[in-house]
Amino acid sequence: MKVYVPRDAAARALGSDAVAAAFVAAGHRVIRNGSRGMVWLEPLVEIEEDGLRRAYGAVTPADVPGILSGAVESLGPVEDIPFFARQTRLTFARCGLIDPLDLSDYEAHGGLAGLRRALALGPEGIVAEVKASGLRGRGGAGFPTGVKWDTVARAQADRKYIVCNADEGDSGTFADRMIMEGDPFSVIEGMVIAGIAVGATKGFVYIRSEYPDAIDVMTHAVEISRKNKLLGRILQSSHEFDIELRVGAGAYVCGEETSLLNSLEGKRGVVRAKPPLPALEGFMGRPTVVNNVLSLATVPVIFERGAAHYAGFGLGRSRGTMPVQIAGNVARGGLFETAFGMPLGDLVHDIAGGTASGRPVKAVQVGGPLGAYFAPAKFDTPFGYEEFDGQGGLIGHAGVVVFDDSADMRAMARFAMEFCAIESCGKCTPCRIGAVRGVETIDRIAAGDAGAVPLLVDLCETMKHGSLCALGGFTPYPVMSALEQFPEEFGGLREAAA
Amino acid sequence: MPSTAAPHGTPEDPVIARIIADHLGVEGPLLPILHAVQAALGHIPAAAHGPIAEALNITRAELHGVISFYHDFRDRPAGRHVVRICRSEACQAVGGVALSQAVLDKLGLDWHGTTPDGRVTVEPVYCLGLCACGPAAMVDGALKGRATPEDVLAGLEA
């Protein structure tokens, strides 16, 4: 009998350590797996007997004797739970299934098959395969990963770098954290393949300090990889690659790639003007691939199953799958990996079951603190890069935060500006000053000054077009989407009519 | 303004010197050094500025610029307990504002404040990645999902 109790941070935050301890006290060896992504059921315990894994949801230490004696009813296999059964798991295929730090378990579930195929294809073949997969940057910008790799591969330099952006600061997102805690070797394998493709021998993983569990798992995974030739001389080939972990220091803006590079170099995390592109002058002025955790973690499965298989999923120019993270006031929150194209409303209502409070959904914010609010009138928008852009929003890192009808949209708009002011790197004026003025202007509106509404609109235009990076440039998305869809909450309008 | 002369004889000196020496082979060593100093000493004392600036061949002004840029680095020790409560949107959707207000009120603090007895510091955090089980908090490094004021305040008495 095998007992699986997740070591994922969300499971631990809901008490999984005490549950694991209770199984150990009862004389069982416990495997600390990653999360299966059904956060509302965490701690989700699985018991494997005779090749069958049965799940138990929201387990407390008091449930443990009943689970062992059979008195507690199982939810059945995880794969049969509707939330899970409706997913297409490619990037997250192993997350929660395997022991995250058991490399042989990883290999038994398809791990390293992609790397072996990539080694056989060689650098040019790897870049061509990534291009053919249609993979786009999962951090939010959606830039074609293969094109970025091609640029770095063609650049001439004495050293090149792979940087994994694990500074997942967007509220409502936790996919990077989950994959690092649940399947860290997939991130490492993806970085190794990237290194072979572009001729880089050194990689950095920049993990935010708010993720101590991910830092811990990744640290162990890198050590295990070195011992087993997944790092160093790669699988006895002629390629060399090593990885160093770096920890952020609480600056949201360091998720922006040029700011992250400055931070890695030991500087203030201010944004750099582009060009030069990091692909040509990145870390220490050398050609650098900067990819999000999910982009890199998706690379192995593309090589394992082939670019055509991956590109066979999706909608329009959004190919493959996206691990959507459903969060906030939601009945069934968690990670739902699905092919691009599912309408937003299906995710919110059918998959996630609406709000946890049972009240009507008022709006969802998609894409983190820089993402637009979508009222139910826009719930038919299919999940895809261009589709969301067409609705004045962005999918970003695919976080979906649900709010019920008690949400104060003016307060949310104010918070967006306040957050931008707190986290602005200070390099460009529209962001540094604009965000502060934005808070003041919304406060004027709250005090009944109707004339401040056009001022807010004008300010948002300036920030959107005049900022150097997405922090100042996209903060207008939540603000303007709240203002446009909920004008009555920016109460100056009523004052003006009176 | 404290003296800018290189300080000698503070108890932290050997620790700081060892941390710097351990990191000099690293590419871009400053953040790893600052994290290590703070992990060892609980904050980044002024006594560390001179040796770090000298070892990395940067000015004290540049060093101060880096330290002050990042929310994580402290120039003075925190309280014996550190409570971090998420202020982000996903936690706001499930009562995050009420949670933080209750905790701050109970302790008589504003954000970033430390109780006069040096017992507790409360800081905002912008996302702990617990967005599907908020409101979220971190108390002395331990994560709490669906946190209540009682959960957060438990164990902070001593």
XYZ file of C-alpha atoms in Angstrom:
656
model
C 0.000 0.000 0.000
C 1.263 3.481 -0.895
C 0.037 6.668 0.754
C 0.285 9.970 -1.109
C -0.082 13.215 0.860
C 0.818 16.347 -1.100
C 3.699 18.576 -0.084
C 2.361 21.323 -2.333
C 2.268 24.686 -0.542
C -1.531 24.964 -0.835
C -1.988 21.486 0.638
C 0.423 22.343 3.436
C -1.404 25.612 4.070
C -4.535 23.510 4.563
C -2.885 21.086 6.958
C -1.316 18.285 4.897
C 1.778 18.039 7.102
C -0.329 16.977 10.077
C -2.163 14.459 7.884
C 1.124 13.001 6.652
C 2.351 12.783 10.244
C -0.800 10.881 11.210
C -0.174 8.277 8.496
C 3.446 7.944 9.581
C 2.322 7.510 13.190
C 0.016 4.726 11.994
C 3.048 2.964 10.560
C 2.820 3.897 6.892
C 5.413 5.285 4.550
C 4.102 8.460 2.989
C 5.009 9.814 -0.454
C 4.835 13.598 -0.501
C 3.590 14.206 -4.027
C 2.631 17.439 -5.722
C -0.940 18.625 -5.915
C -3.404 17.235 -8.420
C -4.675 20.782 -8.649
C -8.069 20.416 -6.987
C -7.318 22.887 -4.264
C -10.824 22.818 -2.772
C -10.215 19.137 -1.959
C -6.808 19.656 -0.354
C -5.362 17.984 1.534
C -6.209 15.345 -1.057
C -4.855 11.995 0.064
C -4.471 9.055 -2.293
C -4.124 5.425 -1.229
C -2.710 3.033 -3.811
C -3.518 -0.642 -3.485
C -3.354 -3.317 -6.184
C -2.497 -0.675 -8.779
C -5.582 1.422 -8.002
C -5.314 4.896 -6.495
C -8.298 6.053 -4.483
C -8.661 9.679 -3.440
C -9.915 11.197 -0.197
C -10.699 14.894 -0.081
C -10.170 17.571 2.558
C -8.581 15.068 4.906
C -7.831 15.919 8.523
C -5.636 13.890 10.889
C -8.842 12.674 12.575
C -9.906 11.032 9.292
C -6.774 8.912 9.026
C -7.898 5.870 11.073
C -11.185 5.800 9.149
C -9.401 5.958 5.809
C -7.137 3.076 6.819
C -10.035 0.959 8.087
C -12.230 1.711 5.096
C -14.840 3.567 7.153
C -14.301 6.818 5.240
C -15.741 6.810 1.763
C -13.349 7.458 -1.092
C -13.924 9.918 -3.916
C -12.722 7.176 -6.263
C -9.790 7.575 -8.629
C -8.701 11.172 -9.192
C -8.993 10.588 -12.932
C -12.750 10.022 -12.524
C -13.448 13.269 -10.660
C -15.214 15.492 -13.250
C -12.938 18.520 -12.657
C -9.959 16.310 -13.468
C -11.572 14.122 -16.131
C -12.387 17.136 -18.301
C -8.779 18.292 -18.485
C -6.124 17.729 -21.137
C -3.011 17.338 -19.071
C 0.182 17.742 -21.048
C 2.351 20.171 -19.056
C 0.893 18.900 -15.782
C 0.610 15.216 -16.766
C 2.885 14.080 -13.943
C 2.114 16.757 -11.364
C 0.637 15.071 -8.303
C 0.992 11.654 -9.875
C 4.641 11.033 -9.085
C 7.071 11.558 -6.247
C 8.481 14.961 -7.307
C 12.030 14.117 -6.236
C 12.236 10.570 -7.603
C 13.992 10.775 -10.943
C 13.234 7.143 -11.793
C 9.535 7.783 -11.129
C 9.820 10.801 -13.434
C 11.411 8.671 -16.129
C 8.824 5.915 -15.717
C 6.124 8.485 -16.516
C 7.629 9.776 -19.736
C 10.330 12.021 -18.288
C 13.619 12.370 -20.211
C 12.093 10.850 -23.355
C 11.812 14.360 -24.753
C 15.413 15.174 -23.895
C 16.675 11.986 -25.577
C 14.763 12.850 -28.723
C 16.025 16.452 -28.565
C 19.618 15.226 -28.294
C 19.079 13.164 -31.435
C 17.520 16.105 -33.293
C 20.367 18.500 -32.512
C 20.177 22.272 -32.011
C 18.579 23.231 -35.316
C 16.105 20.384 -35.139
C 15.107 21.420 -31.608
C 14.401 25.013 -32.634
C 12.374 23.823 -35.623
C 10.337 21.493 -33.416
C 9.542 24.224 -30.866
C 8.510 26.556 -33.677
C 6.281 23.851 -35.159
C 4.603 23.269 -31.788
C 3.279 26.841 -31.810
C 4.319 27.246 -28.157
C 4.046 30.851 -27.000
C 5.395 32.424 -23.848
C 3.251 31.273 -20.948
C 4.354 34.105 -18.694
C 1.781 36.294 -20.363
C 3.348 38.066 -23.316
C 2.662 35.157 -25.653
C 5.810 35.613 -27.747
C 6.600 32.528 -29.875
C 9.140 30.500 -27.900
C 10.770 28.979 -31.001
C 11.445 32.408 -32.506
C 13.107 33.553 -29.278
C 15.291 30.434 -29.181
C 16.209 30.918 -32.843
C 17.389 34.470 -32.155
C 19.603 33.337 -29.301
C 20.874 30.336 -31.281
C 21.997 32.584 -34.142
C 23.665 35.150 -31.876
C 27.441 34.936 -31.650
C 28.893 35.153 -28.150
C 31.393 33.492 -25.853
C 28.642 32.628 -23.376
C 24.868 32.351 -23.517
C 22.337 31.820 -20.763
C 18.949 30.257 -20.122
C 16.924 32.088 -17.488
C 13.789 30.510 -16.100
C 11.427 33.203 -14.888
C 9.864 31.765 -11.737
C 8.898 35.151 -10.325
C 5.211 34.313 -10.493
C 3.797 37.381 -8.801
C 0.392 37.661 -10.426
C -2.473 37.314 -7.992
C -4.627 34.361 -8.944
C -1.761 32.373 -10.421
C 0.041 29.434 -8.888
C 0.841 27.132 -11.818
C 4.581 27.840 -11.714
C 4.616 27.104 -8.011
C 2.642 23.888 -8.493
C 4.855 22.498 -11.250
C 8.058 23.382 -9.398
C 6.734 21.656 -6.274
C 5.079 18.759 -8.079
C 7.234 18.015 -11.136
C 10.493 19.974 -10.861
C 12.414 17.767 -13.286
C 10.141 18.882 -16.121
C 11.388 22.456 -15.610
C 14.996 21.277 -15.498
C 14.560 19.062 -18.574
C 13.023 21.981 -20.468
C 15.942 24.231 -19.538
C 18.453 21.590 -20.623
C 16.745 21.243 -24.014
C 16.762 25.047 -24.375
C 20.468 25.078 -23.518
C 21.266 22.491 -26.177
C 19.152 24.375 -28.726
C 20.856 27.739 -28.337
C 24.323 26.676 -27.212
C 24.026 27.843 -23.595
C 25.805 25.988 -20.821
C 24.445 27.850 -17.833
C 20.932 28.413 -16.589
C 19.373 30.338 -13.747
C 16.023 29.784 -12.107
C 14.862 33.042 -10.520
C 12.265 32.023 -7.917
C 10.338 34.546 -5.880
C 11.040 34.523 -2.157
C 7.329 34.124 -1.409
C 7.621 30.491 -2.598
C 9.774 28.743 0.048
C 8.391 25.308 -0.793
C 9.162 25.666 -4.490
C 12.676 26.856 -3.639
C 13.171 23.809 -1.430
C 11.949 21.276 -4.001
C 13.858 22.870 -6.876
C 17.047 22.955 -4.791
C 16.809 19.225 -4.186
C 15.842 18.533 -7.795
C 18.925 20.362 -9.101
C 21.176 18.375 -6.737
C 19.585 15.099 -7.819
C 19.917 16.124 -11.483
C 23.642 16.789 -11.068
C 24.182 13.387 -9.470
C 22.301 11.660 -12.270
C 23.827 13.429 -15.279
C 20.708 15.350 -16.146
C 22.914 18.340 -15.384
C 26.642 18.536 -16.018
C 27.502 16.422 -19.023
C 23.983 15.787 -20.235
C 23.178 12.069 -20.347
C 26.791 11.313 -21.353
C 26.450 13.436 -24.516
C 28.855 16.158 -25.635
C 26.551 18.859 -24.224
C 27.181 20.570 -20.894
C 24.605 22.441 -18.838
C 24.273 23.481 -15.228
C 21.620 25.349 -13.272
C 21.872 27.805 -10.398
C 18.866 28.840 -8.319
C 18.385 32.465 -7.373
C 15.830 33.884 -4.985
C 13.973 37.132 -5.598
C 13.461 39.708 -2.901
C 9.808 40.686 -3.002
C 9.696 42.968 -6.044
C 6.733 42.240 -8.332
C 8.311 44.087 -11.249
C 11.155 41.538 -11.349
C 8.749 39.249 -13.179
C 9.348 41.558 -16.153
C 12.244 39.962 -18.002
C 14.663 42.899 -18.207
C 14.033 43.833 -14.597
C 14.660 40.210 -13.664
C 17.993 40.279 -15.508
C 19.063 43.392 -13.624
C 18.081 41.712 -10.375
C 20.097 38.602 -11.286
C 23.089 40.820 -11.946
C 22.728 42.249 -8.439
C 21.208 45.572 -9.391
C 17.974 47.369 -8.596
C 15.239 45.562 -10.496
C 14.543 48.420 -12.861
C 13.234 47.774 -16.332
C 15.608 48.104 -19.285
C 14.552 49.761 -22.501
C 14.251 47.365 -25.445
C 16.078 47.095 -27.801
C 18.487 45.574 -27.211
C 16.475 42.414 -26.758
C 17.558 40.085 -23.944
C 17.904 37.454 -26.672
C 20.911 39.442 -27.914
C 22.056 41.335 -24.817
C 20.617 39.721 -21.727
C 22.313 38.513 -18.558
C 25.739 40.185 -18.303
C 25.217 41.511 -21.828
C 25.186 37.992 -23.281
C 22.474 36.406 -25.446
C 19.878 35.046 -23.049
C 16.695 33.037 -23.339
C 14.247 34.237 -20.696
C 11.272 31.882 -20.526
C 8.496 31.394 -18.021
C 8.429 28.209 -15.924
C 5.408 26.857 -17.800
C 6.946 27.473 -21.229
C 10.026 25.492 -20.204
C 8.045 22.786 -18.400
C 5.980 22.265 -21.556
C 9.036 21.692 -23.762
C 9.685 18.078 -22.648
C 6.189 16.883 -23.546
C 6.429 18.589 -26.945
C 9.514 16.505 -27.692
C 8.105 13.384 -26.069
C 4.918 13.401 -28.140
C 5.935 15.531 -31.106
C 5.195 19.111 -32.098
C 2.207 18.076 -34.221
C 0.536 16.396 -31.250
C 0.912 19.529 -29.155
C -0.132 21.911 -31.926
C -3.170 19.715 -32.557
C -4.797 21.261 -29.500
C -5.948 24.840 -29.331
C -7.649 27.630 -31.149
C -6.366 29.996 -33.846
C -2.851 31.112 -33.024
C -3.111 29.834 -29.452
C -1.791 26.290 -29.822
C -1.648 23.542 -27.268
C -2.964 23.673 -23.740
C -3.023 26.276 -21.000
C -3.005 25.489 -17.296
C -5.797 27.811 -16.197
C -5.774 28.704 -12.519
C -9.194 29.368 -11.079
C -9.076 31.295 -7.833
C -10.694 33.801 -5.543
C -14.322 33.387 -4.536
C -14.884 30.085 -6.295
C -16.570 26.827 -5.342
C -14.037 24.528 -6.995
C -10.768 26.402 -7.264
C -7.595 24.947 -8.638
C -5.588 24.237 -11.740
C -7.429 23.192 -14.869
C -5.256 22.418 -17.887
C -7.219 22.540 -21.099
C -6.793 23.195 -24.786
C -7.140 26.865 -25.692
C -10.629 27.768 -26.785
C -12.881 27.028 -23.809
C -15.251 29.941 -23.198
C -14.544 31.879 -20.007
C -18.041 31.300 -18.684
C -17.651 27.513 -18.967
C -14.525 27.710 -16.848
C -16.208 29.856 -14.221
C -19.575 28.095 -14.013
C -19.304 24.532 -15.337
C -15.787 23.738 -14.238
C -15.413 25.830 -11.112
C -19.044 25.789 -9.991
C -19.447 29.551 -9.595
C -18.740 31.344 -6.350
C -17.871 29.774 -3.016
C -20.239 32.170 -1.311
C -23.133 30.969 -3.470
C -23.844 34.541 -4.535
C -23.925 35.591 -8.204
C -20.666 36.122 -10.053
C -20.100 39.830 -10.530
C -16.833 39.793 -12.453
C -13.677 37.797 -12.973
C -10.218 39.240 -13.334
C -8.159 37.352 -15.876
C -4.389 37.610 -16.107
C -3.312 38.892 -12.715
C -3.263 42.412 -11.290
C -2.688 43.848 -14.777
C -5.580 41.917 -16.304
C -9.023 43.226 -17.164
C -12.211 42.486 -15.263
C -14.745 40.537 -17.284
C -18.404 40.892 -16.350
C -20.696 37.942 -17.193
C -21.745 39.718 -20.415
C -18.326 38.810 -21.810
C -18.288 35.207 -20.585
C -18.578 33.796 -24.112
C -14.983 34.932 -24.839
C -12.940 31.850 -25.782
C -9.717 31.380 -23.819
C -6.986 32.466 -26.242
C -4.389 35.221 -26.617
C -6.024 37.087 -29.532
C -9.573 36.431 -28.336
C -8.950 38.125 -24.985
C -7.015 40.931 -26.600
C -10.048 41.571 -28.808
C -12.167 42.058 -25.673
C -9.810 44.632 -24.153
C -8.137 42.110 -21.888
C -5.312 39.628 -21.725
C -4.917 36.041 -20.597
C -1.554 36.784 -19.013
C -0.420 33.833 -16.964
C -3.978 32.451 -17.075
C -5.137 33.263 -13.596
C -8.913 33.655 -13.294
C -10.027 35.367 -10.095
C -13.737 35.180 -9.366
C -15.620 37.882 -7.433
C -19.177 37.689 -6.183
C -21.687 40.545 -6.208
C -20.312 42.011 -2.988
C -17.161 43.178 -4.807
C -16.587 46.929 -4.865
C -15.265 47.574 -8.362
C -14.162 51.121 -7.613
C -12.111 49.776 -4.722
C -10.625 47.161 -7.040
C -9.702 49.853 -9.571
C -8.107 51.887 -6.791
C -6.185 48.837 -5.627
C -4.830 48.303 -9.144
C -3.401 51.817 -9.133
C -2.140 51.472 -5.559
C -0.402 48.192 -6.393
C 1.243 49.797 -9.422
C 2.454 52.670 -7.244
C 3.901 50.296 -4.650
C 5.597 48.043 -7.186
C 6.667 50.547 -9.840
C 10.408 50.322 -10.474
C 10.485 54.091 -10.935
C 12.217 54.131 -14.284
C 9.450 55.708 -16.378
C 7.235 58.612 -15.422
C 3.798 57.416 -16.595
C 4.021 54.442 -14.240
C 5.867 56.041 -11.318
C 3.785 59.214 -11.154
C 0.690 58.045 -13.006
C -0.122 55.313 -10.527
C 0.028 57.743 -7.593
C -2.181 60.223 -9.443
C -4.493 57.338 -10.342
C -5.135 56.567 -6.680
C -5.785 60.261 -5.978
C -8.119 60.585 -8.957
C -10.185 57.566 -7.931
C -10.387 59.020 -4.430
C -11.741 62.247 -5.965
C -14.357 60.211 -7.828
C -15.250 58.463 -4.583
C -15.728 61.876 -2.977
C -18.269 62.740 -5.674
C -16.158 64.670 -8.172
C -17.658 63.662 -11.521
C -15.118 65.742 -13.404
C -12.401 63.347 -12.314
C -13.736 60.485 -14.463
C -12.473 61.889 -17.794
C -9.211 62.675 -16.033
C -8.894 59.031 -15.007
C -9.591 57.920 -18.577
C -6.957 60.306 -19.881
C -4.451 59.156 -17.285
C -5.042 55.536 -18.258
C -4.386 56.413 -21.921
C -1.091 58.025 -20.977
C 0.004 55.101 -18.812
C -1.021 52.568 -21.444
C 0.911 54.174 -24.289
C 3.727 55.876 -22.426
C 4.996 53.238 -19.982
C 8.136 51.263 -20.575
C 6.778 47.869 -19.509
C 3.573 46.018 -18.773
C 3.318 47.199 -15.154
C 2.465 50.785 -16.016
C 1.201 49.863 -19.471
C -1.379 47.311 -18.374
C -2.527 48.716 -15.017
C -5.151 50.625 -17.040
C -6.751 47.278 -18.014
C -8.313 46.525 -14.626
C -9.083 50.202 -14.045
C -10.740 50.888 -17.393
C -12.575 47.551 -17.519
C -14.066 48.264 -14.094
C -15.017 51.793 -15.123
C -16.552 50.744 -18.439
C -18.551 47.783 -17.170
C -19.578 49.193 -13.801
C -19.904 52.967 -14.408
C -22.509 53.291 -11.674
C -19.889 52.392 -9.079
C -17.797 55.359 -10.078
C -20.594 57.345 -8.499
C -19.632 60.750 -9.849
C -21.894 59.941 -12.800
C -24.951 60.050 -10.596
C -23.777 63.283 -8.978
C -23.422 64.822 -12.429
C -26.974 63.888 -13.335
C -28.391 65.363 -10.124
C 24.201 59.989 9.905
C 26.420 57.270 11.302
C 30.111 57.295 10.568
C 30.988 56.156 7.070
C 34.357 54.853 8.156
C 34.690 51.107 7.799
C 33.417 49.753 11.098
C 35.676 47.532 13.106
C 34.988 45.236 15.934
C 31.226 44.767 15.614
C 30.111 41.266 16.532
C 28.684 40.742 13.038
C 31.972 41.337 11.233
C 33.212 37.729 10.970
C 29.792 36.537 9.780
C 29.623 39.223 7.111
C 33.182 38.570 5.971
C 32.538 34.853 5.674
C 29.323 35.387 3.672
C 31.088 37.735 1.256
C 33.971 35.304 0.808
C 31.539 32.445 0.144
C 29.862 34.335 -2.708
C 32.686 36.020 -4.557
C 32.822 33.345 -7.260
C 29.146 33.766 -8.085
C 27.921 35.688 -11.150
C 25.965 38.682 -9.873
C 26.588 37.933 -6.186
C 24.837 40.868 -4.518
C 21.340 39.480 -3.945
C 22.648 36.120 -2.710
C 24.948 38.002 -0.298
C 22.127 40.201 0.982
C 19.843 37.200 1.467
C 22.570 35.352 3.340
C 23.332 38.323 5.590
C 19.670 38.770 6.400
C 19.222 35.046 7.025
C 22.170 35.070 9.430
C 21.524 38.365 11.218
C 17.813 38.983 10.764
C 18.460 42.231 8.915
C 21.179 43.961 6.936
C 23.090 46.037 9.466
C 24.932 49.196 8.492
C 28.112 47.373 9.460
C 27.643 45.200 6.381
C 27.515 48.050 3.891
C 31.193 48.952 3.824
C 32.581 45.428 3.412
C 30.001 44.469 0.747
C 30.500 47.651 -1.264
C 34.250 47.242 -1.108
C 34.222 43.557 -2.055
C 31.949 44.119 -5.060
C 33.567 47.398 -6.105
C 30.324 49.360 -5.967
C 29.547 52.559 -4.115
C 27.660 52.602 -0.852
C 25.015 54.642 -2.664
C 24.566 51.885 -5.229
C 24.367 49.313 -2.456
C 21.799 51.364 -0.570
C 19.848 51.698 -3.823
C 19.679 47.943 -4.194
C 18.824 47.207 -0.562
C 16.063 49.808 -0.495
C 14.613 48.679 -3.838
C 13.576 45.243 -2.597
C 10.732 44.850 -0.115
C 12.349 41.815 1.523
C 15.453 43.496 2.875
C 15.315 45.080 6.323
C 17.623 47.674 7.801
C 16.540 46.792 11.317
C 15.400 43.580 12.970
C 11.765 42.564 12.681
C 9.654 41.536 15.637
C 10.121 38.066 17.126
C 7.211 36.909 14.990
C 6.607 38.014 11.427
C 3.087 37.887 10.041
C 2.613 38.407 6.327
C -0.927 38.743 5.041
C -1.793 38.682 1.357
C -3.379 41.872 0.043
C -3.842 40.679 -3.552
C -7.051 40.470 -5.525
C -7.735 36.739 -5.141
C -7.554 37.036 -1.366
C -9.612 40.239 -1.414
C -12.331 38.229 -3.195
C -12.680 36.034 -0.113
C -12.373 38.486 2.748
C -8.671 39.317 2.723
C -9.265 42.933 3.656
C -11.345 41.952 6.688
C -8.689 39.453 7.750
C -5.852 41.939 7.619
C -7.929 44.651 9.277
C -8.853 42.338 12.146
C -5.239 41.298 12.707
C -3.892 44.847 12.488
C -6.613 46.138 14.811
C -6.017 43.382 17.341
C -2.299 44.184 17.440
C -2.846 47.938 17.213
C -0.612 48.183 14.160
C -0.559 49.564 10.670
C 1.179 47.729 7.801
C 4.908 47.260 8.382
C 4.454 48.061 12.065
C 6.005 46.218 14.996
C 4.377 46.001 18.409
C 6.168 48.185 21.001
C 7.311 45.084 22.873
C 9.054 43.816 19.741
C 6.779 40.777 19.622
C 5.103 40.924 16.188
C 5.715 42.627 12.855
C 2.889 42.637 10.309
C 3.703 43.054 6.642
C 1.675 42.947 3.470
C 2.576 40.377 0.846
C 1.399 40.422 -2.736
C 0.521 36.824 -3.402
C 1.683 33.629 -1.766
C 0.336 31.460 -4.585
C -2.521 30.238 -2.391
C -5.123 31.973 -4.520
C -7.615 29.105 -4.581
C -7.630 28.773 -0.786
C -7.497 32.351 0.403
C -7.346 34.475 2.339
C -3.738 33.516 2.801
C -1.106 34.380 5.332
C 2.376 33.352 6.347
C 3.167 33.280 10.042
C 6.848 32.811 10.869
C 7.293 31.039 7.548
C 4.289 28.714 7.930
C 1.602 29.094 5.272
C -2.060 29.336 6.197
C -4.912 28.936 3.755
C -8.526 30.044 4.393
C -6.975 31.933 7.267
C -8.995 33.473 10.076
C -7.738 36.157 12.463
C -7.564 33.451 15.148
C -5.333 31.239 12.942
C -3.014 34.121 12.285
C -2.824 35.349 15.873
C -2.421 31.898 17.435
C 1.031 31.301 18.810
C 2.114 34.925 18.773
C 1.799 35.447 22.542
C 5.410 34.781 23.518
